[in-house]
Every structure is written in C-alpha cells, then in structure tokens.
Coordinates of C-alpha atoms in Angstrom, one line a residue:
M155 CA 69.6 102.5 136.3
H156 CA 73.2 103.4 137.3
Y157 CA 75.7 100.6 138.0
T158 CA 77.9 102.8 140.1
D159 CA 75.7 104.0 142.3
Y160 CA 74.9 100.0 143.2
Q161 CA 78.5 99.3 143.9
E162 CA 78.9 103.3 145.5
Q163 CA 75.8 102.6 147.5
K164 CA 76.0 99.0 148.9
T165 CA 75.5 98.5 152.7
R166 CA 79.4 97.1 153.4
G167 CA 79.2 93.7 155.1
T168 CA 76.3 93.7 157.8
F169 CA 75.3 95.5 160.9
D170 CA 76.8 93.7 163.0
F171 CA 79.8 93.2 161.3
P172 CA 79.7 96.7 159.0
I173 CA 83.4 95.8 156.4
E174 CA 84.2 94.6 153.4
F175 CA 86.6 92.6 151.0
H176 CA 87.8 93.5 147.9
H177 CA 90.2 91.9 145.3
V178 CA 91.3 94.0 142.0
D179 CA 93.6 93.1 138.9
A180 CA 93.1 93.4 135.5
R181 CA 90.3 92.1 135.0
H182 CA 87.9 94.1 137.6
P183 CA 85.8 96.0 136.1
R184 CA 86.7 99.0 138.1
Y185 CA 91.0 98.0 138.1
Q186 CA 90.9 102.0 137.5
M187 CA 89.6 103.9 139.6
P188 CA 87.3 106.6 138.8
F189 CA 87.4 109.6 141.7
H190 CA 84.6 109.0 144.1
W191 CA 84.0 109.6 148.0
H192 CA 81.7 107.0 150.5
I193 CA 80.9 107.3 154.4
D194 CA 83.2 104.3 155.6
Y195 CA 86.9 104.1 156.1
E196 CA 88.9 102.6 153.2
F197 CA 92.7 100.4 153.2
V198 CA 94.3 100.0 150.3
R199 CA 97.1 97.8 150.1
V200 CA 99.4 97.0 146.6
L201 CA 100.4 93.4 146.7
S202 CA 102.6 93.7 143.3
G203 CA 103.2 96.3 140.9
H204 CA 103.1 100.3 141.2
L205 CA 99.8 102.5 141.8
S206 CA 99.1 105.7 142.0
L207 CA 96.4 107.1 144.0
S208 CA 95.5 110.4 145.2
L209 CA 93.0 111.5 148.0
N210 CA 91.9 115.3 147.5
A211 CA 94.9 117.0 146.2
D212 CA 97.3 115.0 146.8
T213 CA 98.6 112.0 145.3
L214 CA 100.3 108.9 147.2
Q215 CA 103.2 106.6 145.0
L216 CA 102.6 102.8 146.4
F217 CA 104.0 100.1 145.9
A218 CA 104.6 96.5 146.5
G219 CA 104.0 96.1 150.6
D220 CA 102.6 99.6 150.6
V221 CA 99.0 100.4 153.1
A222 CA 96.7 103.2 152.4
L223 CA 94.0 104.5 153.7
I224 CA 91.3 107.0 152.6
Q225 CA 89.0 108.6 155.6
D226 CA 85.5 109.3 155.1
G227 CA 84.6 111.3 152.8
V228 CA 88.2 111.9 151.1
L229 CA 87.3 112.3 147.0
H230 CA 90.0 109.7 145.8
G231 CA 91.0 107.9 142.5
G232 CA 93.5 105.5 141.7
A233 CA 95.8 104.2 138.1
P234 CA 96.6 101.6 138.4
V235 CA 99.9 100.4 136.4
D236 CA 100.0 96.2 136.0
C237 CA 99.3 97.2 138.8
V238 CA 96.9 94.0 141.6
Y239 CA 95.7 95.3 145.3
E240 CA 93.0 94.7 147.2
C241 CA 90.9 97.0 149.0
V242 CA 88.7 96.6 152.7
D243 CA 86.2 98.8 153.7
L244 CA 84.7 99.1 156.9
D245 CA 82.5 102.0 159.0
L246 CA 85.3 102.3 161.5
G247 CA 82.0 103.9 163.8
G248 CA 79.9 100.4 163.2
F249 CA 83.4 98.8 165.3
L250 CA 83.5 100.7 167.6
H251 CA 80.4 101.6 168.8
G252 CA 79.7 101.6 173.0
S253 CA 83.1 101.3 173.6
T254 CA 84.2 104.8 175.9
M255 CA 87.9 104.2 175.4
Y256 CA 89.8 107.4 173.8
K257 CA 86.2 108.3 173.2
K258 CA 86.8 112.8 172.7
E259 CA 90.3 111.0 170.0
V260 CA 88.0 108.4 168.3
E261 CA 85.4 111.9 167.2
A262 CA 88.1 114.0 166.4
V263 CA 89.4 111.7 164.1
Q264 CA 85.2 111.2 162.7
N265 CA 84.3 115.4 163.0
H266 CA 88.1 115.0 160.9
R267 CA 89.8 117.6 163.2
L268 CA 92.7 115.1 163.1
E269 CA 94.1 113.5 160.1
L270 CA 95.3 110.0 159.8
D271 CA 98.4 109.2 158.2
R272 CA 97.5 107.6 154.6
T273 CA 100.8 106.0 154.0
F274 CA 102.0 102.9 155.3
P275 CA 104.9 101.6 154.9
K276 CA 105.2 97.7 154.3
D277 CA 108.2 97.2 157.4
S278 CA 106.3 99.6 159.1
E279 CA 104.3 98.6 162.7
E280 CA 100.8 99.7 161.5
A281 CA 101.4 97.8 157.8
S282 CA 101.9 94.7 159.6
V283 CA 98.6 94.6 161.2
L284 CA 96.7 95.7 158.5
W285 CA 98.6 93.0 155.8
R286 CA 96.7 90.8 159.2
L287 CA 93.7 92.6 158.3
F288 CA 93.2 91.6 154.7
D289 CA 95.1 88.2 155.1
T290 CA 92.1 87.2 158.2
L291 CA 89.5 88.6 155.5
S292 CA 90.2 86.6 153.1
G293 CA 90.4 83.4 154.1
A294 CA 87.8 84.4 156.2
Q295 CA 88.0 81.3 158.4
E296 CA 86.0 80.0 161.6
G297 CA 86.7 83.0 164.0
Y298 CA 87.2 85.2 161.8
E299 CA 85.5 88.2 162.7
F300 CA 86.9 88.7 166.8
I301 CA 90.3 88.1 165.2
T302 CA 89.3 91.0 162.1
Q303 CA 87.9 93.1 165.4
G304 CA 90.7 92.9 167.8
L305 CA 93.9 93.6 164.6
I306 CA 91.1 97.1 163.8
Y307 CA 91.4 97.8 167.4
Q308 CA 95.6 96.6 167.7
F309 CA 95.7 99.1 164.9
I310 CA 93.6 101.9 166.3
G311 CA 96.0 101.7 169.3
L312 CA 99.4 101.8 167.0
I313 CA 97.8 104.8 165.5
I314 CA 97.1 107.1 169.6
Q315 CA 100.9 105.9 170.6
N316 CA 102.8 106.9 167.5
H317 CA 101.1 109.1 167.0
R318 CA 100.6 108.5 163.1
Y319 CA 97.6 111.4 162.7
T320 CA 97.7 115.8 162.4
V321 CA 96.5 118.9 163.7
T322 CA 93.8 120.6 161.0
D323 CA 95.5 124.0 160.6
A324 CA 93.2 126.5 158.6
V325 CA 94.7 125.9 155.2
T326 CA 93.4 122.0 155.6
Q327 CA 90.9 123.6 156.0
R328 CA 91.3 126.2 152.4
G329 CA 92.3 122.6 151.3
L330 CA 88.4 120.9 152.1
R331 CA 87.2 123.8 150.2
R332 CA 88.8 122.8 147.1
V333 CA 87.8 119.4 148.0
R334 CA 83.5 120.0 147.8
Q335 CA 83.4 122.1 144.9
L336 CA 85.2 119.8 142.9
K337 CA 82.8 117.2 144.7
N338 CA 79.8 119.1 143.1
A339 CA 80.6 119.1 139.6
L340 CA 82.3 114.9 139.3
G341 CA 78.5 114.8 141.9
V342 CA 76.4 115.5 138.7
I343 CA 79.2 113.6 136.4
R344 CA 77.8 110.8 138.5
E345 CA 74.5 111.5 138.0
R346 CA 74.1 112.8 134.7
Y347 CA 77.1 110.3 132.3
D348 CA 73.8 108.9 131.1
Q349 CA 72.9 112.8 130.1
P350 CA 73.9 115.6 127.3
L351 CA 76.8 117.3 129.5
T352 CA 78.5 120.8 128.9
L353 CA 81.4 123.3 129.9
E354 CA 79.5 125.2 131.2
E355 CA 77.2 123.2 134.1
L356 CA 80.1 121.4 135.6
A357 CA 81.1 125.1 135.8
G358 CA 78.6 126.2 137.6
A359 CA 78.5 123.4 139.5
A360 CA 81.4 124.3 140.5
D361 CA 80.5 128.2 141.1
M362 CA 83.3 129.0 139.3
S363 CA 84.1 130.3 135.6
P364 CA 84.4 127.7 132.5
K365 CA 87.9 128.8 131.8
Y366 CA 89.0 129.0 135.8
F367 CA 87.1 125.7 136.6
C368 CA 88.8 124.2 133.3
R369 CA 93.0 124.9 134.7
F370 CA 91.3 124.1 138.4
F371 CA 90.0 121.0 137.2
S372 CA 92.5 119.4 135.7
E373 CA 95.2 120.4 138.5
M374 CA 93.4 118.2 141.3
T375 CA 92.2 115.4 138.5
G376 CA 95.1 115.2 136.1
K377 CA 92.3 115.3 133.4
T378 CA 90.1 117.8 131.9
P379 CA 86.8 117.9 133.0
I380 CA 85.5 116.5 129.4
D381 CA 88.2 114.1 129.3
Y382 CA 87.0 112.6 132.9
L383 CA 83.9 112.6 131.6
N384 CA 84.5 110.4 128.9
Y385 CA 86.6 108.9 131.3
Y386 CA 83.9 108.3 134.1
R387 CA 81.7 106.7 130.8
I388 CA 83.7 104.2 129.7
E389 CA 84.2 103.3 132.9
C390 CA 80.6 102.8 133.1
A391 CA 80.2 100.9 130.7
C392 CA 82.6 98.6 131.2
E393 CA 80.7 97.5 134.3
Q394 CA 77.7 97.3 131.6
L395 CA 79.3 94.7 129.4
L396 CA 80.3 93.3 132.6
Y397 CA 77.2 93.1 134.6
T398 CA 73.8 92.9 131.8
D399 CA 73.8 91.0 128.7
E400 CA 72.6 94.4 126.3
S401 CA 74.3 94.6 123.3
V402 CA 77.3 97.1 122.4
T403 CA 74.5 99.9 120.8
E404 CA 72.7 99.6 124.1
I405 CA 75.3 100.2 126.2
C406 CA 76.8 103.0 123.9
L407 CA 73.4 104.7 124.7
S408 CA 73.0 104.3 128.4
C409 CA 76.3 106.0 128.6
G410 CA 76.2 108.6 127.8
F411 CA 77.3 108.6 123.8
N412 CA 75.5 109.3 120.4
D413 CA 76.9 107.5 118.0
L414 CA 78.9 104.3 118.1
S415 CA 81.7 104.5 116.3
Y416 CA 83.0 107.8 118.4
F417 CA 81.8 105.2 121.6
V418 CA 84.3 102.1 120.2
K419 CA 87.2 104.7 119.6
T420 CA 86.5 106.4 122.8
F421 CA 86.8 103.1 124.9
K422 CA 90.2 101.8 122.8
R423 CA 91.7 104.7 123.5
Y424 CA 90.9 104.0 127.4
K425 CA 91.5 100.5 127.4
G426 CA 93.4 99.0 124.8
M427 CA 90.5 96.9 123.5
T428 CA 87.1 96.6 121.7
P429 CA 84.0 96.4 123.6
K430 CA 83.1 93.4 122.6
Q431 CA 87.6 92.5 123.1
F432 CA 86.4 92.9 126.9
R433 CA 82.9 91.1 127.7
K434 CA 84.3 88.6 125.7
G435 CA 88.2 88.9 128.5
Q436 CA 86.1 89.0 131.2
I437 CA 84.7 85.7 131.0
V438 CA 85.9 83.1 133.1

C-alpha cells in the first residue's frame, strides 16, 4: 500500500460540505511538503515562522500572518523553517455548484484562463476573510458550515472586486508545459518510490535527455532527481513510522532502500534523528 496515495486521494470533507482543515507543526508526518498536486483548491496560512512555498516554477516566501492560495492542478511543495502552518482544502466547484452568479468568471478560473493571485499579505482584505475562514473551521462550532460557505463567497467577491487575478498568456502556457513535464517525472516517483529507479527512467518520463533533465529538475525543485527521490522516500517512511507498527527494517525495504545502514544515514540527514528516535518522538 502506498500511504501517500491515501493522503492525496482521500475525499475532501463530505459530499455536501467538501472542505477539510489541517493543522501542521513539526510533529506532523508531512511537516515538510513534498511536491504534489491535486484537484482541489488549497489555502495555506502561516501562524509562525517562515514557509518557502514553491508553486509551479515560482517560489513564495511566507511569514506569520500571510495566506497563500494554490489553484487546482498547480504543482507545489513547501520547506518550513521553525514554522507552524495550517491548510484548508476545498472543492471549489462543489461549493459553487448550481450558482449562476459570475458564471463566466467562475468557468474562466476553473479552466485556468484566469490565474488568481497566489498570496494575500496579513493586512489585506482577502487575508482577513481567509483568517476568519481558518478560525471558523478550526473551532467548528454549531452553524460553522453556513459561516464557512458565506466566507468563501465573500472571498470570491473580493477577488472579483479587487481584480486579484491575471489573464493567462502564451508565456504562461509555455511555463505550464514545463510543469507538465515535471509532473510526469514526479508521477513516476510517486508510483514507484518503493522500487529501484534510474535517472534514465525519470528523464524518459519527462521526454528529456538525462543531462538536460538533471538541470531542468534542479531548476524546478531545487534538488537533484536522486536527492529528491531519497527525500520523498524518507517522507513516506515518516508516515509509516507514525501510522504502522512495522519494524524499521520493514519500512526501509518498503520505501525503496535495500540497505538499512544507508536508510538510517539518509533519514538522519533529512530529519536530524534516527527512525527510532522519530517514531518515539511522535508518540503523544
């Protein structure tokens, strides 16, 4: 079983209320945010510290009070530094289903002809509404579902009123092609991280030569392909250490490592502790 598949494909909320809230601190198994994408929209607010958030080919620097918006299909990953942050995932189409208000604009957003602004500083109108949204979902007091839906409509209204969007152009479309190539390679890592993988296989998924692929991958992610593969495997190992009773050796093998000492050494490089120390530290 791929634990990461479960994390990414699980249903958002319920059919009638397609939204989820997550609080993330250093104890969370996905505190470091590996590159991924999904069909939902996601808001991220930073409560403390610093979060470096990569969206497609851009990198945003977020600090306490800032809120970021990640549209559906956008490749993203994050590197927190002494950071506590929260995420709200929602099916925007589910919330707007049946609404005729601004139908043309909503369809343009869903088809990515309009790209919404990605960051909302803590002193902006939009951030104020989004902070209320996070607080409402965190508290989940009686009637919070109605307040949540109202805040989402209020946020969309501010986006339209304040023109917090841009029309996509040819340059943007070319950038999206590079993102699709990267997604193809990341898709191979996600599906086969527990198996032997070669640089040639990853480059082939992106339809590139290995030499060019290495430069391309490093430009897009800040890591070499092999470094990212090991990083992703360690993140998967963290989830298994937290959610299963499997031994460290079993987890080592199930995450694509064939040498226990190398697994432990790599784990310490990324997490600053051994797998056993990580598991012990997560027990509350």
